[in-house]
Short mmCIF file of C-alpha atoms (C1' of nucleotides) in Angstrom, two decimals:
data_model
loop_
_atom_site.label_atom_id
_atom_site.label_comp_id
_atom_site.label_asym_id
_atom_site.label_seq_id
_atom_site.Cartn_x
_atom_site.Cartn_y
_atom_site.Cartn_z
CA UNK A 1 -4.93 -11.76 3.76
CA UNK A 2 -7.45 -9.39 2.01
CA UNK A 3 -6.44 -11.26 -1.46
CA UNK A 4 -7.36 -14.71 -0.11
CA UNK A 5 -10.61 -13.27 1.53
CA UNK A 6 -11.34 -11.64 -2.01
CA UNK A 7 -10.55 -15.15 -3.93
CA UNK A 8 -12.40 -16.83 -1.20
CA UNK A 9 -15.76 -15.12 -0.79
CA UNK A 10 -15.97 -14.57 -5.00
CA UNK A 11 -14.11 -17.91 -5.98
CA UNK A 12 -12.20 -17.50 -10.10
CA UNK A 13 -10.97 -14.35 -10.38
CA UNK A 14 -9.42 -12.03 -13.02
CA UNK A 15 -5.96 -9.84 -12.59
CA UNK A 16 -8.03 -6.46 -12.52
CA UNK A 17 -11.25 -7.74 -10.48
CA UNK A 18 -8.68 -9.00 -7.51
CA UNK A 19 -7.02 -5.23 -7.74
CA UNK A 20 -10.72 -3.51 -7.56
CA UNK A 21 -11.24 -5.80 -4.79
CA UNK A 22 -7.97 -5.45 -3.05
CA UNK A 23 -9.16 -1.49 -3.93
CA UNK A 24 -5.78 0.96 -2.88
CA UNK A 25 -3.01 -1.92 -4.07
CA UNK A 26 -0.80 -1.43 -6.41
CA UNK A 27 -0.45 -3.40 -9.52
CA UNK A 28 3.18 -4.64 -8.57
CA UNK A 29 2.69 -5.95 -5.29
CA UNK A 30 -0.84 -7.51 -6.82
CA UNK A 31 1.55 -9.12 -9.15
CA UNK A 32 4.21 -10.25 -6.36
CA UNK A 33 1.98 -11.36 -4.16
CA UNK A 34 -0.08 -13.35 -6.19
CA UNK A 35 2.77 -14.58 -7.64
CA UNK A 36 3.89 -15.97 -5.00
CA UNK A 37 1.24 -17.25 -3.64
CA UNK A 38 1.45 -19.53 -7.05
CA UNK A 39 4.38 -20.62 -5.52
CA UNK A 40 3.62 -21.25 -2.24
CA UNK A 41 0.71 -23.44 -3.82
CA UNK A 42 -1.87 -21.04 -2.14
CA UNK A 43 -3.58 -20.36 -5.77
CA UNK A 44 -3.68 -21.63 -9.15
CA UNK A 45 -3.15 -19.29 -12.22
CA UNK A 46 -5.07 -20.11 -15.65
CA UNK A 47 -3.78 -18.50 -18.77
CA UNK A 48 -5.94 -18.36 -21.22
CA UNK A 49 -3.94 -17.69 -24.62
CA UNK A 50 -5.88 -15.41 -26.18
CA UNK A 51 -6.29 -11.63 -27.54
CA UNK A 52 -6.61 -9.59 -25.56
CA UNK A 53 -4.86 -12.06 -22.28
CA UNK A 54 -7.32 -13.81 -20.21
CA UNK A 55 -5.51 -14.63 -16.55
CA UNK A 56 -7.73 -16.31 -14.12
CA UNK A 57 -6.88 -17.33 -10.39
CA UNK A 58 -8.73 -19.26 -7.87
CA UNK A 59 -7.84 -20.57 -4.12
CA UNK A 60 -6.52 -24.40 -4.60
CA UNK A 61 -7.50 -26.82 -1.46
CA UNK A 62 -4.30 -25.73 1.03
CA UNK A 63 -5.49 -21.58 -0.03
CA UNK A 64 -8.29 -22.34 0.89
CA UNK A 65 -8.02 -24.28 3.63
CA UNK A 66 -5.69 -21.27 5.43
CA UNK A 67 -8.56 -18.76 4.45
CA UNK A 68 -10.73 -20.83 7.28
CA UNK A 69 -7.70 -20.80 9.33
CA UNK A 70 -7.34 -17.19 9.22
CA UNK A 71 -10.97 -16.99 9.95
CA UNK A 72 -10.68 -16.54 13.37
CA UNK A 73 -8.62 -13.44 13.32
CA UNK A 74 -10.54 -12.02 10.84
CA UNK A 75 -13.60 -11.96 13.06
CA UNK A 76 -11.59 -11.16 16.28
CA UNK A 77 -10.25 -8.45 14.51
CA UNK A 78 -13.98 -7.17 13.74
CA UNK A 79 -14.79 -7.38 17.02
CA UNK A 80 -11.70 -5.83 18.86
CA UNK A 81 -11.03 -3.01 16.63
CA UNK A 82 -12.92 -1.13 18.73
CA UNK A 83 -11.31 -1.98 21.33
CA UNK A 84 -7.87 -1.45 20.51
CA UNK A 85 -8.01 2.03 19.08
CA UNK A 86 -9.32 2.88 22.39
CA UNK A 87 -6.62 1.22 24.41
CA UNK A 88 -4.15 3.34 21.36
CA UNK A 89 -5.81 6.80 22.52
CA UNK A 90 -5.32 5.76 26.06
CA UNK A 91 -2.37 5.10 25.61
CA UNK A 92 -1.45 7.82 24.12
CA UNK A 93 -2.80 9.89 26.48
CA UNK A 94 -1.03 8.55 29.53
CA UNK A 95 1.91 8.29 27.74
CA UNK A 96 2.45 11.13 24.96
CA UNK A 97 2.17 14.21 27.04
CA UNK A 98 4.90 13.48 29.41
CA UNK A 99 6.90 12.88 26.14
CA UNK A 100 5.62 15.44 23.80
CA UNK A 101 3.93 18.09 26.68
CA UNK A 102 1.96 21.04 25.45
CA UNK B 1 2.58 -14.05 17.20
CA UNK B 2 6.00 -15.83 18.92
CA UNK B 3 6.14 -13.29 21.44
CA UNK B 4 2.30 -13.54 21.97
CA UNK B 5 2.88 -17.42 22.17
CA UNK B 6 5.23 -17.10 24.52
CA UNK B 7 3.07 -15.26 26.87
CA UNK B 8 -0.10 -17.38 26.08
CA UNK B 9 2.22 -20.84 27.58
CA UNK B 10 4.12 -19.29 30.35
CA UNK B 11 2.33 -16.69 31.31
CA UNK B 12 4.30 -13.75 33.32
CA UNK B 13 7.52 -12.85 31.91
CA UNK B 14 10.46 -11.16 31.81
CA UNK B 15 11.90 -8.84 29.46
CA UNK B 16 14.78 -11.01 28.99
CA UNK B 17 12.77 -14.24 29.58
CA UNK B 18 10.28 -13.83 26.47
CA UNK B 19 14.00 -13.21 24.31
CA UNK B 20 15.25 -16.69 25.43
CA UNK B 21 12.00 -18.03 24.20
CA UNK B 22 11.68 -15.80 21.43
CA UNK B 23 14.91 -16.92 20.04
CA UNK B 24 16.95 -15.13 17.60
CA UNK B 25 15.08 -11.61 18.19
CA UNK B 26 17.38 -8.84 18.60
CA UNK B 27 16.32 -6.74 21.75
CA UNK B 28 15.74 -3.56 19.79
CA UNK B 29 12.73 -5.20 18.19
CA UNK B 30 11.40 -7.03 21.48
CA UNK B 31 11.34 -4.20 22.98
CA UNK B 32 9.15 -1.77 19.76
CA UNK B 33 7.05 -5.18 19.84
CA UNK B 34 6.00 -5.36 23.30
CA UNK B 35 5.65 -2.09 23.42
CA UNK B 36 3.13 -2.10 20.30
CA UNK B 37 1.39 -4.86 21.81
CA UNK B 38 1.41 -2.53 25.46
CA UNK B 39 0.15 0.29 23.30
CA UNK B 40 -2.82 -1.95 21.49
CA UNK B 41 -3.36 -2.90 24.69
CA UNK B 42 -2.35 -6.72 24.27
CA UNK B 43 -0.56 -7.11 27.28
CA UNK B 44 0.33 -5.50 30.66
CA UNK B 45 3.08 -4.17 31.48
CA UNK B 46 4.45 -3.86 35.18
CA UNK B 47 7.64 -1.95 36.77
CA UNK B 48 8.72 -3.30 39.97
CA UNK B 49 10.87 -0.15 40.82
CA UNK B 50 13.84 -2.60 42.57
CA UNK B 51 17.34 -2.42 41.91
CA UNK B 52 18.05 -4.03 39.49
CA UNK B 53 14.68 -2.92 37.36
CA UNK B 54 12.03 -5.57 37.05
CA UNK B 55 9.61 -5.43 34.54
CA UNK B 56 6.82 -8.32 34.38
CA UNK B 57 4.67 -8.98 31.14
CA UNK B 58 1.75 -10.41 30.73
CA UNK B 59 -1.37 -11.40 28.02
CA UNK B 60 -4.55 -8.98 28.46
CA UNK B 61 -7.96 -10.70 28.55
CA UNK B 62 -7.91 -9.48 24.78
CA UNK B 63 -4.59 -10.39 24.37
CA UNK B 64 -5.10 -13.77 25.28
CA UNK B 65 -8.65 -14.01 22.89
CA UNK B 66 -6.07 -12.63 20.05
CA UNK B 67 -3.85 -16.11 20.54
CA UNK B 68 -6.85 -17.96 20.37
CA UNK B 69 -8.09 -16.52 17.46
CA UNK B 70 -4.60 -17.27 16.27
CA UNK B 71 -4.32 -20.89 16.90
CA UNK B 72 -6.31 -21.83 13.50
CA UNK B 73 -3.68 -20.65 11.86
CA UNK B 74 -1.26 -21.93 14.15
CA UNK B 75 -2.03 -25.28 13.43
CA UNK B 76 -2.68 -25.11 9.92
CA UNK B 77 1.27 -23.34 9.49
CA UNK B 78 2.68 -26.90 10.97
CA UNK B 79 0.10 -28.67 9.40
CA UNK B 80 0.86 -28.07 5.65
CA UNK B 81 3.97 -26.43 6.28
CA UNK B 82 6.23 -29.75 4.62
CA UNK B 83 3.45 -29.24 1.65
CA UNK B 84 4.30 -25.31 0.89
CA UNK B 85 8.16 -26.75 0.94
CA UNK B 86 7.63 -29.08 -1.81
CA UNK B 87 5.48 -26.44 -3.60
CA UNK B 88 8.07 -24.07 -3.63
CA UNK B 89 10.11 -26.83 -4.85
CA UNK B 90 8.10 -27.48 -7.52
CA UNK B 91 7.83 -23.78 -8.67
CA UNK B 92 11.17 -24.00 -9.09
CA UNK B 93 11.91 -26.69 -10.80
CA UNK B 94 8.75 -25.57 -13.16
CA UNK B 95 9.76 -22.07 -13.95
CA UNK B 96 13.19 -21.24 -12.51
CA UNK B 97 14.92 -23.76 -15.48
CA UNK B 98 13.20 -21.45 -17.86
CA UNK B 99 14.69 -18.12 -16.34
CA UNK B 100 17.93 -19.57 -15.20
CA UNK B 101 18.85 -23.15 -17.72
CA UNK B 102 21.96 -24.97 -16.63
"C1'" DC C 1 17.80 -5.39 34.24
"C1'" DG C 2 15.84 -3.24 31.02
"C1'" DG C 3 15.97 -0.85 28.47
"C1'" DA C 4 16.85 4.21 24.87
"C1'" DA C 5 19.47 6.16 21.00
"C1'" DT C 6 22.68 6.15 16.78
"C1'" DC C 7 23.77 4.28 12.29
"C1'" DC C 8 23.26 2.13 8.50
"C1'" DA C 9 22.60 -1.55 5.10
"C1'" DG C 10 19.58 -3.70 3.17
"C1'" DA C 11 14.64 -5.08 1.91
"C1'" DT C 12 10.09 -3.29 0.25
"C1'" DT C 13 6.73 0.00 -2.05
"C1'" DG C 14 5.03 3.08 -4.91
"C1'" DA C 15 5.15 5.71 -9.37
"C1'" DT C 16 6.26 5.32 -13.55
"C1'" DA C 17 7.02 4.12 -18.36
"C1'" DC C 18 7.49 0.54 -21.60
"C1'" DT C 19 5.55 -4.70 -23.73
"C1'" DG C 20 2.63 -9.16 -26.40
"C1'" DC D 1 -5.67 -7.12 -20.35
"C1'" DA D 2 -2.16 -8.60 -17.60
"C1'" DG D 3 1.96 -7.81 -16.75
"C1'" DT D 4 8.07 -6.55 -16.88
"C1'" DA D 5 11.02 -2.85 -15.65
"C1'" DT D 6 13.39 0.31 -13.75
"C1'" DC D 7 13.79 4.36 -10.14
"C1'" DA D 8 13.82 7.00 -6.23
"C1'" DA D 9 11.73 6.81 -1.70
"C1'" DT D 10 10.56 4.62 2.25
"C1'" DC D 11 11.23 1.42 5.77
"C1'" DT D 12 12.43 -2.25 8.44
"C1'" DG D 13 16.08 -4.53 11.12
"C1'" DG D 14 20.67 -4.92 12.95
"C1'" DA D 15 24.48 -3.75 15.88
"C1'" DT D 16 26.28 -1.26 18.69
"C1'" DT D 17 26.89 2.30 22.37
"C1'" DC D 18 24.90 3.98 26.70
"C1'" DC D 19 22.62 4.75 30.62
"C1'" DG D 20 19.82 4.46 35.43
#
DNA sequence: CGGAATCCAGATTGATACTG
DNA sequence: CAGTATCAATCTGGATTCCG
């Protein structure tokens, strides 16, 4: 989802640019994920045969449509994140104390 | 997502009923998932102290809202499933043959 | 019925080193 | 720059058994 959103917002990006935007991802996971997205037809991968190598990634129409589909979830997450956090703490306080008494 | 949709469509359900609707899920995963959903405040879990035990699950308002948020993804998946499948086969034929020559 | 506890094979992932 | 290859550690999920 993060890569999807990165490409949705920034348009065409290079490998390391995606890596910087989706900070915390290992280059292995980045490679695997963009490859799978390419397989699925969500992204187009363009290799420019120059030295040093230059590879561009951009969303396909299907990729864009998935990004839009996820928009609702994205908005939901932002909106309810705090509420979820509170629910977790409330649950921990109600049930956790019975399992891990002081 | 499957559990969420099951509860969204059928309303209140019992443990084994969810298991039947979400067929293929192990009871371990079912337990884990409904527990996490309960922790997150997405579902309400009601235990009726009778023998044999009777436990009901239903979505909370937040759970319903998440279900709605996922609706777009759900529709997208149905709509583009075939397209994704085709893209995968096309990719396999274009690239796989170079790595695994006949 | 609705779980909890245990065991275990296999999938994921990060870290690291190497390459054209 | 944009990867690939490999190892090790972790995490996951399924199967099984037991319980009130």
